[in-house]
Short mmCIF file of C-alpha atoms in Angstrom, two decimals:
data_model
loop_
_atom_site.label_atom_id
_atom_site.label_comp_id
_atom_site.label_asym_id
_atom_site.label_seq_id
_atom_site.Cartn_x
_atom_site.Cartn_y
_atom_site.Cartn_z
CA MET A 1 81.28 110.45 110.80
CA ASP A 2 83.58 112.50 108.58
CA TYR A 3 84.84 109.67 106.41
CA LYS A 4 86.86 112.01 104.22
CA GLN A 5 89.05 113.32 107.03
CA SER A 6 89.43 109.85 108.51
CA ILE A 7 90.65 108.46 105.19
CA ILE A 8 93.03 111.38 104.71
CA ASN A 9 94.52 110.80 108.16
CA PHE A 10 94.76 107.07 107.49
CA CYS A 11 96.83 107.70 104.36
CA LEU A 12 99.03 110.42 105.78
CA THR A 13 100.01 108.41 108.85
CA ARG A 14 101.53 105.91 106.41
CA GLN A 15 103.77 108.45 104.73
CA LYS A 16 107.42 107.94 105.59
CA GLU A 17 110.22 110.47 105.90
CA ASN A 18 111.50 109.52 102.44
CA GLY A 19 108.17 110.64 100.93
CA GLY A 20 106.85 107.20 100.08
CA PHE A 21 103.93 105.43 101.71
CA ALA A 22 103.87 102.11 103.55
CA ALA A 23 101.25 99.45 104.27
CA THR A 24 101.50 100.25 108.00
CA PRO A 25 103.25 103.02 109.95
CA TYR A 26 105.94 100.48 110.92
CA LEU A 27 106.85 99.08 107.47
CA PRO A 28 109.08 100.60 104.77
CA ALA A 29 107.51 102.49 101.89
CA THR A 30 106.74 100.68 98.63
CA LEU A 31 105.83 101.81 95.13
CA GLU A 32 102.51 99.97 95.30
CA ASP A 33 101.45 101.52 98.61
CA THR A 34 102.56 104.95 97.40
CA TYR A 35 100.39 104.59 94.31
CA PHE A 36 97.27 103.61 96.24
CA SER A 37 97.78 106.38 98.78
CA LEU A 38 98.36 109.07 96.15
CA ALA A 39 95.40 107.80 94.12
CA THR A 40 93.15 107.96 97.19
CA LEU A 41 94.33 111.44 98.21
CA ARG A 42 93.88 112.64 94.64
CA LYS A 43 90.28 111.42 94.60
CA LEU A 44 89.72 113.40 97.78
CA GLU A 45 91.38 116.46 96.20
CA VAL A 46 94.03 116.64 98.90
CA CYS A 47 97.37 118.45 98.79
CA PHE A 48 99.83 116.58 100.98
CA SER A 49 103.24 117.38 102.48
CA LYS A 50 106.71 116.14 101.50
CA LEU A 51 105.90 116.40 97.81
CA SER A 52 109.48 116.82 96.64
CA LYS A 53 110.56 113.83 98.72
CA THR A 54 107.80 111.73 97.17
CA ILE A 55 109.07 112.55 93.68
CA ILE A 56 112.63 111.59 94.68
CA PHE A 57 111.32 108.35 96.19
CA LEU A 58 109.46 107.47 92.98
CA GLU A 59 112.28 108.44 90.63
CA LYS A 60 114.49 105.77 92.23
CA TYR A 61 112.33 103.19 90.45
CA ILE A 62 112.78 104.63 86.95
CA GLU A 63 115.82 102.52 86.02
CA ILE A 64 114.56 99.36 87.73
CA PRO A 65 112.88 96.69 85.54
CA LEU A 66 109.24 96.57 86.61
CA SER A 67 106.14 94.57 85.80
CA PRO A 68 103.48 96.27 83.64
CA ARG A 69 101.39 96.82 86.78
CA LEU A 70 104.18 98.59 88.68
CA SER A 71 105.24 100.50 85.56
CA PHE A 72 101.64 101.70 85.30
CA PHE A 73 101.66 102.72 88.97
CA LEU A 74 104.93 104.61 88.56
CA LYS A 75 103.81 106.43 85.43
CA ARG A 76 100.50 107.49 87.00
CA CYS A 77 102.18 108.75 90.17
CA LEU A 78 104.81 110.77 88.35
CA THR A 79 102.22 112.19 85.95
CA TRP A 80 100.09 113.34 88.90
CA LEU A 81 103.17 115.02 90.35
CA GLY A 82 103.99 116.82 87.10
CA LYS A 83 106.82 114.57 85.92
CA ASN A 84 107.24 112.76 82.60
CA TYR A 85 108.09 109.08 82.56
CA ASP A 86 108.31 106.74 79.58
CA PRO A 87 108.95 103.24 80.93
CA LYS A 88 111.54 101.21 79.03
CA ASN A 89 112.37 98.31 81.33
CA ILE A 90 109.03 96.49 81.41
CA ILE A 91 109.03 92.81 82.34
CA VAL A 92 106.31 91.21 80.20
CA SER A 93 104.97 87.73 80.94
CA GLN A 94 105.12 85.07 78.23
CA ASN A 95 101.33 84.81 78.30
CA PRO A 96 100.02 88.10 79.72
CA ASP A 97 96.59 88.02 81.32
CA LEU A 98 93.87 90.64 80.83
CA GLU A 99 95.13 92.84 83.65
CA GLU A 100 98.67 92.87 82.28
CA ILE A 101 97.41 93.57 78.75
CA TYR A 102 95.41 96.52 80.10
CA TYR A 103 98.50 98.02 81.71
CA LEU A 104 100.62 97.36 78.62
CA LYS A 105 98.12 99.13 76.38
CA PHE A 106 98.01 102.08 78.77
CA LEU A 107 101.81 102.19 78.55
CA GLY A 108 101.64 102.29 74.75
CA LYS A 109 102.27 98.61 73.99
CA ARG A 110 99.29 98.07 71.70
CA ASP A 111 100.48 95.01 69.79
CA ILE A 112 99.48 92.57 72.53
CA GLU A 113 96.72 90.17 71.47
CA ILE A 114 93.81 89.67 73.85
CA GLN A 115 93.45 86.01 74.74
CA LEU A 116 89.92 84.93 75.68
CA ALA A 117 89.82 81.59 77.47
CA LEU A 118 87.40 82.50 80.22
CA SER A 119 85.38 79.53 81.48
CA SER A 120 84.74 80.84 85.00
CA PRO A 121 86.12 84.38 84.89
CA THR A 122 86.57 86.47 88.01
CA VAL A 123 84.88 89.84 88.21
CA LYS A 124 88.36 91.37 88.17
CA GLU A 125 89.15 89.73 84.84
CA LEU A 126 85.84 90.96 83.46
CA TYR A 127 86.54 94.49 84.68
CA PHE A 128 89.69 94.58 82.56
CA LEU A 129 87.92 92.87 79.65
CA ALA A 130 85.31 95.64 79.75
CA GLU A 131 88.10 98.19 79.42
CA LEU A 132 89.80 96.32 76.58
CA ALA A 133 86.89 94.83 74.64
CA PRO A 134 83.52 96.08 75.94
CA GLU A 135 81.59 94.39 73.14
CA LYS A 136 82.81 91.01 74.43
CA ALA A 137 82.42 91.89 78.11
CA ARG A 138 78.77 92.84 77.64
CA ASP A 139 77.85 89.13 77.45
CA PHE A 140 78.86 88.74 81.12
CA ILE A 141 76.54 91.34 82.69
CA ASP A 142 74.17 88.79 84.23
CA TYR A 143 77.11 86.65 85.33
CA VAL A 144 78.60 89.58 87.26
CA LYS A 145 75.25 90.40 88.84
CA LYS A 146 75.03 86.82 90.10
CA ALA A 147 78.42 87.23 91.78
CA GLN A 148 76.80 89.55 94.31
CA ASN A 149 75.92 87.99 97.66
CA PRO A 150 72.92 88.89 99.86
CA ASP A 151 75.34 90.77 102.17
CA GLY A 152 75.80 93.27 99.32
CA GLY A 153 79.39 92.42 98.48
CA PHE A 154 80.67 90.53 95.46
CA GLY A 155 82.68 87.34 95.33
CA PHE A 156 85.43 86.49 92.86
CA PHE A 157 82.68 84.85 90.81
CA PRO A 158 79.16 83.54 91.62
CA GLY A 159 78.98 81.52 94.82
CA THR A 160 82.12 82.84 96.51
CA THR A 161 82.76 85.04 99.56
CA SER A 162 82.40 88.82 99.38
CA PHE A 163 85.51 90.99 99.37
CA LEU A 164 85.84 94.72 98.82
CA GLU A 165 88.16 94.45 95.82
CA ASN A 166 85.67 92.21 94.04
CA THR A 167 82.91 94.66 94.88
CA TYR A 168 84.95 97.48 93.33
CA TYR A 169 85.64 95.56 90.11
CA ALA A 170 82.07 94.27 89.77
CA PHE A 171 80.43 97.61 90.53
CA PHE A 172 82.47 99.53 87.98
CA PHE A 173 82.07 96.74 85.42
CA LEU A 174 78.30 97.13 85.72
CA LYS A 175 78.51 100.92 85.73
CA LYS A 176 80.34 100.83 82.41
CA PHE A 177 77.20 99.30 80.91
CA ASP A 178 74.78 101.53 82.87
CA GLU A 179 73.69 98.56 84.98
CA ASN A 180 73.12 98.40 88.74
CA PRO A 181 73.83 95.63 91.26
CA ILE A 182 70.85 93.59 92.42
CA TYR A 183 71.36 94.50 96.10
CA LEU A 184 72.28 98.18 95.95
CA LYS A 185 71.19 99.02 99.51
CA GLU A 186 73.05 96.00 100.87
CA LEU A 187 76.15 96.99 98.89
CA LYS A 188 76.24 100.28 100.75
CA HIS A 189 75.96 98.44 104.06
CA PHE A 190 78.77 96.06 103.06
CA LEU A 191 81.00 98.97 102.06
CA PHE A 192 80.62 100.82 105.35
CA SER A 193 80.99 97.60 107.34
CA CYS A 194 84.49 97.35 105.84
CA PHE A 195 85.42 100.80 107.16
CA ARG A 196 87.74 100.32 110.13
CA GLN A 197 90.29 102.49 111.95
CA GLY A 198 90.09 105.25 109.37
CA GLY A 199 90.51 103.06 106.28
CA PHE A 200 88.82 100.21 104.46
CA ALA A 201 89.49 96.51 104.94
CA ARG A 202 88.87 93.75 102.40
CA ALA A 203 85.98 92.47 104.49
CA PRO A 204 84.12 93.32 107.69
CA GLN A 205 86.31 92.76 110.76
CA GLY A 206 89.41 92.75 108.56
CA VAL A 207 92.52 94.93 108.72
CA PRO A 208 92.49 98.16 106.68
CA PHE A 209 95.18 98.68 104.04
CA LEU A 210 95.90 101.36 101.46
CA GLU A 211 94.81 99.23 98.50
CA SER A 212 91.41 98.38 99.96
CA THR A 213 91.07 101.98 101.14
CA TYR A 214 91.50 103.08 97.54
CA PHE A 215 88.77 100.65 96.46
CA GLY A 216 86.42 101.86 99.19
CA THR A 217 87.10 105.53 98.47
CA SER A 218 86.48 104.98 94.76
CA LEU A 219 83.10 103.44 95.52
CA LEU A 220 82.24 106.42 97.71
CA VAL A 221 83.49 109.14 95.36
CA ASP A 222 83.11 107.74 91.83
CA GLY A 223 80.42 105.19 92.54
CA ASN A 224 78.37 107.58 94.68
CA ILE A 225 77.71 104.78 97.17
CA GLY A 226 76.72 106.70 100.27
CA THR A 227 78.44 110.00 101.00
CA ILE A 228 82.05 110.80 101.78
CA ALA A 229 81.07 112.88 104.82
CA ASN A 230 78.18 111.90 107.07
#
């Protein structure tokens, strides 16, 4: 199967007339879905249509107060499309978590203190900890490895059900430290079992969405799990 072309088609069928991208062909475009679609197409080195409309769609968000996550998405999208954006209206939580701190630091807000109160951290939290403080995240390598299930996927933490987003965060956490999952062959099987209708779902038999398709494509392209075209 030509996974690359299938993924491209999956993304492009979710592009709306206004240039943005939507979760399904029948829903309105959102900033989040536009980010994940552009990020996926960029990984596949694709030039897509309606570029000027996409810029106009994104620029409508510039004056809107956004969370650090959405501000990050907007800045990345506009940068990819050759536009400058310095977010001013960022809504910061009173006690930002590791993910929010990561986005804030990317956006230039470097005076945010990292709070470490991780008793049973998720692999997602540890992924962001590895980006922010790798010397502290290194202590959790074995913990992340134990979050992998025999089906090849990773749970939120050890002993929980496999989902593709957890597999993405755990795999790239381990890669940062030049470590491999315990069940590498099974991970590949889990990844391709999530491929459905041209995109990736969170789990086998699930419904594919742009976010999970980005995670799956990243594992294929950056993680070198399998090949993008078979």
